[in-house]
Short mmCIF file of C-alpha atoms in Angstrom, two decimals:
data_model
loop_
_atom_site.label_atom_id
_atom_site.label_comp_id
_atom_site.label_asym_id
_atom_site.label_seq_id
_atom_site.Cartn_x
_atom_site.Cartn_y
_atom_site.Cartn_z
CA MET A 1 -5.36 24.49 77.14
CA ALA A 2 -7.13 27.00 74.74
CA ASP A 3 -5.88 25.73 71.56
CA ALA A 4 -5.30 22.09 72.67
CA GLY A 5 -8.00 20.98 70.39
CA LEU A 6 -10.63 18.33 70.55
CA PRO A 7 -9.47 14.88 70.59
CA PHE A 8 -11.99 12.96 68.51
CA LYS A 9 -12.56 9.31 68.03
CA LEU A 10 -14.80 7.67 65.43
CA ILE A 11 -15.15 3.95 66.46
CA THR A 12 -17.02 1.18 64.49
CA PRO A 13 -17.27 -2.84 65.56
CA THR A 14 -14.95 -2.92 62.46
CA GLY A 15 -12.25 -0.65 63.72
CA VAL A 16 -11.11 2.45 64.63
CA VAL A 17 -11.95 4.99 61.48
CA PHE A 18 -10.51 8.32 62.94
CA ASP A 19 -8.48 9.38 65.80
CA ASP A 20 -6.99 12.64 66.09
CA ASN A 21 -7.09 16.16 67.46
CA VAL A 22 -9.41 18.14 65.81
CA GLN A 23 -11.04 21.90 65.64
CA GLU A 24 -14.80 21.07 65.84
CA VAL A 25 -17.22 18.28 65.06
CA THR A 26 -20.65 18.45 63.89
CA ALA A 27 -23.12 15.53 63.75
CA GLU A 28 -26.98 15.23 64.01
CA ASN A 29 -29.03 13.63 66.97
CA PRO A 30 -32.90 13.31 66.97
CA ILE A 31 -33.19 16.80 67.95
CA GLY A 32 -31.15 18.52 65.06
CA GLU A 33 -27.51 19.16 63.99
CA PHE A 34 -25.05 20.02 66.73
CA GLY A 35 -21.67 20.88 66.90
CA VAL A 36 -18.85 20.36 69.44
CA LEU A 37 -16.06 22.58 70.09
CA PRO A 38 -12.98 21.87 72.50
CA GLN A 39 -13.77 22.15 76.33
CA HIS A 40 -17.27 20.90 75.58
CA ILE A 41 -19.34 19.97 78.73
CA ASN A 42 -20.01 16.16 79.28
CA TYR A 43 -22.40 15.23 76.89
CA LEU A 44 -24.38 11.92 75.73
CA THR A 45 -26.46 11.72 72.78
CA SER A 46 -27.62 9.32 70.09
CA LEU A 47 -27.10 10.04 66.49
CA VAL A 48 -29.57 9.60 63.49
CA PRO A 49 -27.80 8.41 60.01
CA CYS A 50 -26.02 11.59 59.33
CA VAL A 51 -22.80 13.22 58.10
CA ILE A 52 -20.07 13.77 60.65
CA THR A 53 -18.11 16.92 59.56
CA VAL A 54 -14.83 16.94 60.98
CA LYS A 55 -13.09 20.36 60.90
CA LEU A 56 -9.12 19.19 61.04
CA ALA A 57 -6.33 21.03 63.03
CA ASP A 58 -4.99 22.31 59.84
CA GLY A 59 -8.60 23.79 58.75
CA GLY A 60 -9.32 21.25 56.31
CA TYR A 61 -12.56 18.99 56.44
CA ARG A 62 -13.16 15.52 56.68
CA PHE A 63 -16.73 13.85 56.16
CA PHE A 64 -17.77 10.54 57.35
CA VAL A 65 -21.54 8.99 56.83
CA VAL A 66 -22.51 7.20 59.86
CA SER A 67 -25.57 4.98 60.03
CA GLY A 68 -26.52 6.07 63.39
CA GLY A 69 -24.90 5.45 66.89
CA LEU A 70 -24.00 7.42 69.90
CA ALA A 71 -22.09 10.27 70.64
CA GLU A 72 -20.16 11.06 74.01
CA VAL A 73 -18.06 13.85 75.27
CA LYS A 74 -16.17 13.13 78.39
CA ASP A 75 -13.30 15.07 80.19
CA GLY A 76 -13.05 16.92 76.92
CA VAL A 77 -12.68 13.80 74.76
CA MET A 78 -15.07 13.13 71.92
CA THR A 79 -16.07 9.41 71.12
CA VAL A 80 -18.48 8.47 68.25
CA LEU A 81 -19.65 4.95 68.26
CA ALA A 82 -21.46 4.16 65.03
CA SER A 83 -22.37 0.75 63.66
CA THR A 84 -20.99 1.63 60.23
CA ALA A 85 -18.86 4.73 59.06
CA GLU A 86 -17.79 5.47 55.40
CA GLU A 87 -15.60 8.26 54.47
CA ALA A 88 -16.94 10.72 51.74
CA GLU A 89 -13.88 10.40 49.78
CA ALA A 90 -14.40 6.64 49.51
CA LEU A 91 -18.05 7.18 48.65
CA MET A 92 -19.69 6.72 45.32
CA ASP A 93 -20.12 9.55 42.84
CA GLY A 94 -23.18 11.94 43.06
CA ASP A 95 -25.25 10.00 40.56
CA THR A 96 -25.05 6.87 42.36
CA ALA A 97 -25.83 8.65 45.49
CA SER A 98 -29.01 10.36 44.21
CA ARG A 99 -30.14 7.17 42.59
CA GLY A 100 -29.77 5.44 46.10
CA LEU A 101 -31.54 8.35 47.50
CA VAL A 102 -34.57 7.98 45.10
CA ALA A 103 -34.71 4.39 45.51
CA ALA A 104 -34.85 4.60 49.42
CA GLU A 105 -37.45 7.13 49.31
CA GLU A 106 -39.57 5.23 47.04
CA ARG A 107 -39.25 2.28 49.13
CA LEU A 108 -40.43 4.38 52.37
CA GLN A 109 -43.50 5.75 50.48
CA ASN A 110 -44.46 1.89 49.75
CA VAL A 111 -44.01 1.09 53.50
CA SER A 112 -46.89 1.74 55.98
CA PHE A 113 -46.20 2.98 59.35
CA TYR A 114 -47.48 -0.09 60.93
CA GLU A 115 -45.33 -2.46 58.93
CA PRO A 116 -42.44 -4.21 60.79
CA GLY A 117 -39.90 -2.67 58.14
CA TYR A 118 -40.95 0.91 58.48
CA GLN A 119 -38.11 1.72 61.05
CA ASN A 120 -35.64 0.16 58.80
CA ALA A 121 -37.05 1.90 55.73
CA VAL A 122 -36.74 5.40 57.62
CA LYS A 123 -33.37 4.63 58.70
CA ALA A 124 -32.28 3.59 55.13
CA ALA A 125 -33.82 6.84 53.74
CA GLN A 126 -31.81 8.94 56.34
CA LEU A 127 -28.88 7.08 55.45
CA ALA A 128 -29.17 7.58 51.75
CA ARG A 129 -29.91 11.37 52.47
CA ALA A 130 -26.79 11.42 54.44
CA ARG A 131 -24.77 9.85 51.48
CA GLN A 132 -25.99 12.55 49.10
CA ARG A 133 -25.30 15.45 51.54
CA ALA A 134 -21.96 14.13 52.02
CA VAL A 135 -21.02 14.06 48.27
CA GLN A 136 -22.46 17.59 48.00
CA MET A 137 -20.36 18.65 50.96
CA ARG A 138 -17.24 16.90 49.69
CA GLY A 139 -17.84 18.88 46.33
CA ALA A 140 -18.41 22.17 48.05
CA ALA A 141 -15.18 21.74 50.13
CA ARG A 142 -12.85 21.26 47.30
CA MET B 1 -0.48 -60.68 56.29
CA ALA B 2 -1.79 -58.05 53.67
CA THR B 3 -0.45 -58.17 50.13
CA LEU B 4 1.93 -55.91 49.04
CA LYS B 5 -0.58 -54.40 46.57
CA ALA B 6 -3.15 -53.74 49.08
CA ILE B 7 -0.69 -52.08 51.56
CA ARG B 8 0.65 -49.84 48.53
CA ARG B 9 -3.09 -49.00 47.98
CA ARG B 10 -3.70 -48.23 51.51
CA ILE B 11 -0.64 -45.80 51.80
CA ALA B 12 -1.81 -43.82 48.74
CA SER B 13 -5.23 -43.41 50.27
CA VAL B 14 -3.87 -42.16 53.55
CA GLN B 15 -1.24 -39.82 51.70
CA SER B 16 -4.46 -38.32 49.90
CA THR B 17 -6.24 -37.90 53.16
CA GLN B 18 -3.32 -36.04 54.56
CA GLN B 19 -3.12 -33.84 51.59
CA VAL B 20 -6.65 -32.80 52.30
CA THR B 21 -6.20 -32.37 56.10
CA ARG B 22 -3.00 -30.34 55.44
CA ALA B 23 -4.86 -27.93 52.90
CA MET B 24 -7.56 -27.58 55.34
CA LYS B 25 -5.24 -26.69 58.14
CA LEU B 26 -3.39 -23.94 56.10
CA VAL B 27 -7.01 -22.53 54.99
CA SER B 28 -8.00 -22.56 58.78
CA ALA B 29 -4.72 -20.78 59.79
CA ALA B 30 -5.30 -18.09 57.33
CA LYS B 31 -9.08 -17.62 58.36
CA LEU B 32 -7.92 -17.62 62.08
CA ARG B 33 -5.28 -15.01 61.36
CA ARG B 34 -8.37 -12.81 59.75
CA ALA B 35 -10.78 -13.89 62.70
CA GLN B 36 -8.38 -12.68 65.23
CA GLU B 37 -7.51 -9.46 63.44
CA ALA B 38 -11.45 -8.79 63.35
CA LEU B 39 -11.58 -9.73 67.09
CA LEU B 40 -9.08 -7.02 67.83
CA LYS B 41 -10.54 -4.25 65.96
CA ASP B 42 -13.79 -4.88 67.87
CA ARG B 43 -12.40 -4.40 71.18
CA PRO B 44 -11.97 -0.31 71.36
CA TYR B 45 -15.68 -0.18 70.17
CA ALA B 46 -16.82 -2.73 72.63
CA GLU B 47 -14.93 -1.16 75.45
CA SER B 48 -16.13 2.27 74.80
CA LEU B 49 -19.80 0.92 74.72
CA SER B 50 -19.73 -0.66 77.88
CA ARG B 51 -18.01 2.18 79.70
CA MET B 52 -21.04 4.43 78.13
CA ALA B 53 -23.72 1.95 78.82
CA GLY B 54 -22.20 1.37 82.29
CA SER B 55 -22.20 5.27 83.04
CA LEU B 56 -25.82 5.85 81.83
CA LEU B 57 -27.25 2.73 83.67
CA ALA B 58 -25.12 3.12 86.75
CA GLY B 59 -27.26 2.46 89.78
CA GLN B 60 -30.26 1.32 87.75
CA LYS B 61 -31.63 -2.15 87.55
CA MET B 62 -33.09 -3.44 84.08
CA GLU B 63 -35.74 -5.84 85.01
CA ALA B 64 -37.87 -8.14 82.81
CA PRO B 65 -41.33 -6.73 82.24
CA PRO B 66 -43.65 -7.77 84.80
CA GLY B 67 -45.66 -11.05 84.22
CA ALA B 68 -42.72 -12.24 81.99
CA ARG B 69 -42.79 -16.03 81.46
CA ARG B 70 -40.18 -17.85 83.50
CA SER B 71 -38.26 -18.88 80.42
CA ALA B 72 -34.83 -18.06 78.92
CA LEU B 73 -33.82 -17.58 75.32
CA VAL B 74 -30.51 -19.24 74.84
CA THR B 75 -28.56 -18.52 71.71
CA VAL B 76 -26.04 -21.29 70.83
CA ILE B 77 -23.52 -20.52 68.32
CA THR B 78 -21.91 -23.37 66.57
CA SER B 79 -20.38 -24.12 63.25
CA ASP B 80 -22.14 -25.28 60.11
CA ARG B 81 -19.30 -27.77 59.26
CA GLY B 82 -17.45 -30.29 61.18
CA LEU B 83 -13.95 -31.79 61.20
CA CYS B 84 -13.02 -29.30 63.92
CA GLY B 85 -12.35 -31.62 66.70
CA GLY B 86 -14.34 -31.36 69.78
CA TYR B 87 -15.60 -27.83 69.13
CA ASN B 88 -19.17 -28.37 68.62
CA ALA B 89 -19.46 -31.06 71.02
CA ASN B 90 -18.00 -29.11 73.60
CA LEU B 91 -20.57 -26.27 73.07
CA ILE B 92 -23.56 -28.48 72.92
CA ARG B 93 -22.61 -30.37 76.15
CA HIS B 94 -22.09 -27.02 77.58
CA ALA B 95 -25.46 -25.91 76.51
CA GLU B 96 -27.16 -28.90 77.63
CA GLU B 97 -25.64 -28.27 81.22
CA GLN B 98 -26.76 -24.70 81.26
CA GLY B 99 -30.33 -25.84 80.13
CA ALA B 100 -30.52 -28.30 82.90
CA GLU B 101 -29.43 -25.68 85.48
CA LEU B 102 -32.03 -23.46 84.49
CA ARG B 103 -34.47 -26.01 84.43
CA ALA B 104 -33.39 -26.58 88.02
CA GLN B 105 -34.04 -23.07 89.03
CA GLY B 106 -37.74 -23.64 87.48
CA ILE B 107 -36.69 -21.64 84.24
CA GLU B 108 -37.74 -23.35 80.89
CA PRO B 109 -34.98 -22.73 78.36
CA ALA B 110 -35.67 -22.30 74.58
CA PHE B 111 -32.71 -22.47 72.25
CA PHE B 112 -32.08 -20.53 69.30
CA ALA B 113 -29.52 -22.53 67.32
CA VAL B 114 -26.83 -20.71 65.09
CA GLY B 115 -24.78 -23.23 63.01
CA ARG B 116 -26.23 -26.35 61.39
CA LYS B 117 -24.57 -28.47 64.30
CA ALA B 118 -26.62 -27.05 67.13
CA LEU B 119 -29.84 -27.18 64.94
CA GLU B 120 -29.24 -30.82 64.03
CA HIS B 121 -28.59 -31.61 67.87
CA PHE B 122 -31.56 -29.63 69.23
CA ARG B 123 -33.86 -31.18 66.52
CA ARG B 124 -32.71 -34.71 67.48
CA THR B 125 -33.00 -34.18 71.31
CA GLY B 126 -36.40 -32.43 70.63
CA ALA B 127 -35.36 -29.35 72.77
CA ARG B 128 -37.72 -26.50 72.40
CA LEU B 129 -36.18 -24.49 69.50
CA ALA B 130 -36.87 -20.91 69.40
CA GLY B 131 -35.36 -20.23 65.93
CA GLN B 132 -32.36 -20.93 63.65
CA GLN B 133 -29.73 -19.53 61.67
CA ILE B 134 -27.85 -21.68 59.41
CA ASN B 135 -25.55 -21.41 56.37
CA ASN B 136 -23.35 -18.72 57.98
CA THR B 137 -20.70 -18.97 55.53
CA PRO B 138 -18.04 -17.55 54.49
CA ARG B 139 -18.06 -15.55 57.39
CA LEU B 140 -20.08 -15.95 60.77
CA ALA B 141 -19.31 -12.91 62.44
CA THR B 142 -21.26 -10.06 60.46
CA LEU B 143 -23.12 -7.08 61.82
CA GLU B 144 -26.16 -8.19 59.78
CA LEU B 145 -26.39 -11.44 61.78
CA ALA B 146 -25.55 -9.71 65.06
CA GLY B 147 -28.31 -7.03 64.29
CA SER B 148 -30.95 -9.55 63.49
CA ILE B 149 -30.32 -11.77 66.61
CA ALA B 150 -30.20 -8.79 68.96
CA GLU B 151 -33.37 -7.44 67.23
CA MET B 152 -35.17 -10.95 68.13
CA MET B 153 -33.59 -10.98 71.67
CA LEU B 154 -34.85 -7.63 72.42
CA THR B 155 -38.31 -7.91 71.17
CA GLU B 156 -38.98 -11.23 72.68
CA PHE B 157 -37.41 -9.74 75.87
CA GLN B 158 -39.73 -6.95 75.76
CA SER B 159 -42.93 -8.76 75.04
CA GLY B 160 -42.45 -10.85 77.97
CA GLN B 161 -41.81 -14.09 76.22
CA TYR B 162 -38.60 -14.63 78.03
CA GLU B 163 -37.16 -13.32 81.25
CA GLN B 164 -33.76 -13.48 80.41
CA THR B 165 -31.50 -14.31 77.12
CA ALA B 166 -28.10 -15.49 76.85
CA VAL B 167 -25.48 -16.73 74.42
CA ILE B 168 -23.51 -19.59 74.54
CA TYR B 169 -20.40 -19.20 72.57
CA SER B 170 -16.70 -20.32 72.31
CA GLU B 171 -14.57 -17.90 74.24
CA PHE B 172 -10.87 -17.72 71.98
CA ARG B 173 -8.38 -17.93 74.41
CA SER B 174 -5.55 -18.88 72.20
CA ALA B 175 -5.10 -21.02 68.95
CA LEU B 176 -4.74 -24.12 71.40
CA SER B 177 -7.55 -23.31 74.10
CA GLN B 178 -11.20 -22.40 73.49
CA ARG B 179 -13.65 -22.61 76.21
CA PRO B 180 -17.37 -22.82 75.90
CA THR B 181 -18.80 -19.55 77.66
CA TYR B 182 -22.46 -18.75 78.84
CA GLU B 183 -22.87 -15.24 78.91
CA PRO B 184 -26.32 -13.53 79.92
CA ILE B 185 -27.27 -10.57 77.74
CA LEU B 186 -30.72 -9.40 78.80
CA PRO B 187 -31.61 -8.09 81.38
CA VAL B 188 -28.59 -5.67 81.01
CA HIS B 189 -26.15 -5.50 83.76
CA PRO B 190 -23.15 -3.81 82.53
CA GLY B 191 -20.08 -4.31 84.68
CA GLU B 192 -19.63 -2.19 87.49
CA GLN B 193 -18.00 1.08 87.23
CA PRO B 194 -14.31 0.56 86.73
CA ALA B 195 -12.38 1.59 89.82
CA GLU B 196 -9.90 3.67 88.19
CA GLY B 197 -10.19 6.54 90.92
CA VAL B 198 -13.53 7.60 89.39
CA ALA B 199 -15.63 8.88 92.19
CA GLY B 200 -19.35 7.95 90.89
CA PRO B 201 -20.63 7.79 87.58
CA THR B 202 -20.06 10.79 85.15
CA GLU B 203 -22.47 13.56 85.04
CA TYR B 204 -23.62 14.00 81.55
CA LEU B 205 -25.87 16.41 79.63
CA ILE B 206 -27.83 13.97 78.05
CA GLU B 207 -29.95 14.70 74.79
CA PRO B 208 -32.93 13.97 74.04
CA SER B 209 -33.30 12.63 77.29
CA ARG B 210 -32.29 9.66 79.43
CA ALA B 211 -35.52 8.05 78.68
CA GLU B 212 -35.04 8.33 74.90
CA LEU B 213 -31.42 7.55 74.93
CA LEU B 214 -31.67 4.32 77.23
CA PRO B 215 -33.30 1.90 74.53
CA VAL B 216 -30.68 3.26 72.09
CA VAL B 217 -27.94 2.43 74.36
CA ILE B 218 -29.29 -1.02 75.30
CA GLN B 219 -29.91 -1.94 71.52
CA SER B 220 -26.30 -0.94 70.69
CA TYR B 221 -25.00 -2.70 73.71
CA VAL B 222 -26.95 -5.77 72.71
CA GLU B 223 -25.89 -5.79 69.54
CA SER B 224 -22.10 -5.39 70.32
CA ALA B 225 -22.37 -8.14 72.67
CA VAL B 226 -23.98 -10.62 70.22
CA PHE B 227 -21.19 -9.50 67.71
CA HIS B 228 -18.39 -10.15 69.97
CA ALA B 229 -19.81 -13.50 70.84
CA LEU B 230 -19.86 -14.08 67.09
CA LEU B 231 -16.11 -12.95 66.49
CA GLU B 232 -14.95 -14.97 69.33
CA ALA B 233 -17.03 -18.19 67.98
CA GLU B 234 -15.47 -17.52 64.44
CA ALA B 235 -11.88 -17.29 65.72
CA SER B 236 -12.41 -20.59 68.07
CA GLU B 237 -13.86 -22.24 65.20
CA HIS B 238 -11.03 -21.89 62.92
CA ALA B 239 -8.52 -22.42 65.80
CA ALA B 240 -10.29 -25.82 66.74
CA ARG B 241 -10.22 -26.96 63.12
CA MET B 242 -6.70 -25.90 62.53
CA THR B 243 -5.64 -27.96 65.54
CA ALA B 244 -7.86 -30.86 64.63
CA MET B 245 -6.48 -30.97 61.08
CA ASP B 246 -2.79 -30.38 62.40
CA SER B 247 -3.13 -33.57 64.53
CA ALA B 248 -4.94 -35.50 61.61
CA SER B 249 -1.91 -34.67 59.18
CA ASN B 250 0.59 -35.68 62.00
CA ASN B 251 -1.51 -39.06 62.50
CA ALA B 252 -1.67 -39.45 58.75
CA ALA B 253 2.19 -39.19 58.78
CA ASP B 254 2.49 -41.76 61.46
CA MET B 255 0.22 -44.06 59.61
CA ILE B 256 2.08 -43.65 56.22
CA ALA B 257 5.38 -44.38 58.39
CA ARG B 258 3.83 -47.49 59.75
CA LEU B 259 2.54 -48.83 56.61
CA THR B 260 5.79 -48.28 54.60
CA LEU B 261 7.51 -50.53 57.16
CA GLU B 262 4.98 -53.19 56.72
CA MET B 263 4.97 -52.71 52.92
CA ASN B 264 9.13 -53.18 53.10
CA ARG B 265 8.53 -56.17 55.38
CA ALA B 266 6.09 -57.59 53.10
CA ARG B 267 8.17 -56.95 50.14
CA GLN B 268 11.38 -58.54 51.81
CA ALA B 269 9.34 -61.68 52.98
CA GLY B 270 8.33 -62.11 49.27
CA ILE B 271 11.97 -61.83 48.16
CA THR B 272 12.88 -64.35 50.72
CA ARG B 273 10.27 -66.56 49.73
CA GLU B 274 11.36 -66.52 45.98
CA LEU B 275 14.91 -67.06 46.91
CA MET B 276 14.05 -70.15 48.89
CA ASP B 277 12.11 -71.53 45.98
CA ILE B 278 15.19 -70.96 43.63
CA VAL B 279 17.45 -72.34 46.35
CA GLY B 280 15.31 -75.26 46.76
CA GLY B 281 14.72 -75.77 42.94
CA ALA B 282 18.45 -75.76 42.45
CA GLU B 283 19.05 -77.89 45.61
CA ALA B 284 16.33 -80.50 43.89
CA LEU B 285 18.47 -80.23 40.45
CA ASN B 286 21.90 -81.07 42.18
CA THR B 287 20.79 -84.10 43.76
#
């Protein structure tokens, strides 16, 4: 059982994005970053827009940017439900990611806390930040 | 009896109609295939989510905020375009029936119209209209639309404007059968724990806390339920249109066959008449 690995599923409303045995998964919830190893206790949390790092069984890495969602570990199986998930490999290049981040943060600066669009602007900025991070991590992993 | 020329013209007109219906049938068939695929792909997400929501909410009851108005927000999902048989008529009839039932319980329904057909109907009847969302082309089932409907439902529900919300959509059962369905969304009552030998709900370590997680789960749950309804509606619409256009093409073929027969008869009658004239003329010369 020790090296059985961690079955990990990443599911969005438009399909199953990832489904395999992995070594480790890291993601981010409102408190901060957390990692899940095999044999984790049953766990339920929400995710902020972030990068999900998956350490594959062969030691390689894959990065997914999710726009928030829910993560669950149940009976040793980890399931992430995200409204959208994009793989870092398919992501834009670094320049576009940085530009997206600058634009999103600018927009956030211009929205006051009391406006209805504030929460969306925060999310958009978090997502842009996650995208840029994914691009950097992808670069570092190569 | 119609003249030969008039019949020929009618045949040509029916033929061009048939071309149109045939093309629409093919287009709908292709769109139906895509919509069905999307419906299938949503299934793992919807199932996992309702399992999670089920174990988190197990034993708890979500109630409307105290002092909520005795009214219901009913989202009716129809199509923007017609030529899909009884699809929209069935949905609207179902919506009216549900509305009457709610009124009988003393609950005032307000309708949120998705699709031009629902909007036109509720405008005509003067029903209480909570909002509208039309021009959902080329695709109806998008996450953006599901998200905005879900958000509206949640805010209106939490503000006590409505004590319940629901969607009416057409459930896609097969390409030949779609059934209007009324699905209550809020207050949330996820399905009972599946009786797969599981004793009681799963104990979880929950972060940040149950109270903070609950709204996130509920929002995702509502979004997913609305998205699912949109997917079903989209598949049903294309299926209904495909069936309607198929029978329209068949009817056109029947009509062409009938008109062709009539045309031949008319032509033969003309020839016979001319022959009679000639024979009559010859007879007259001979005598």
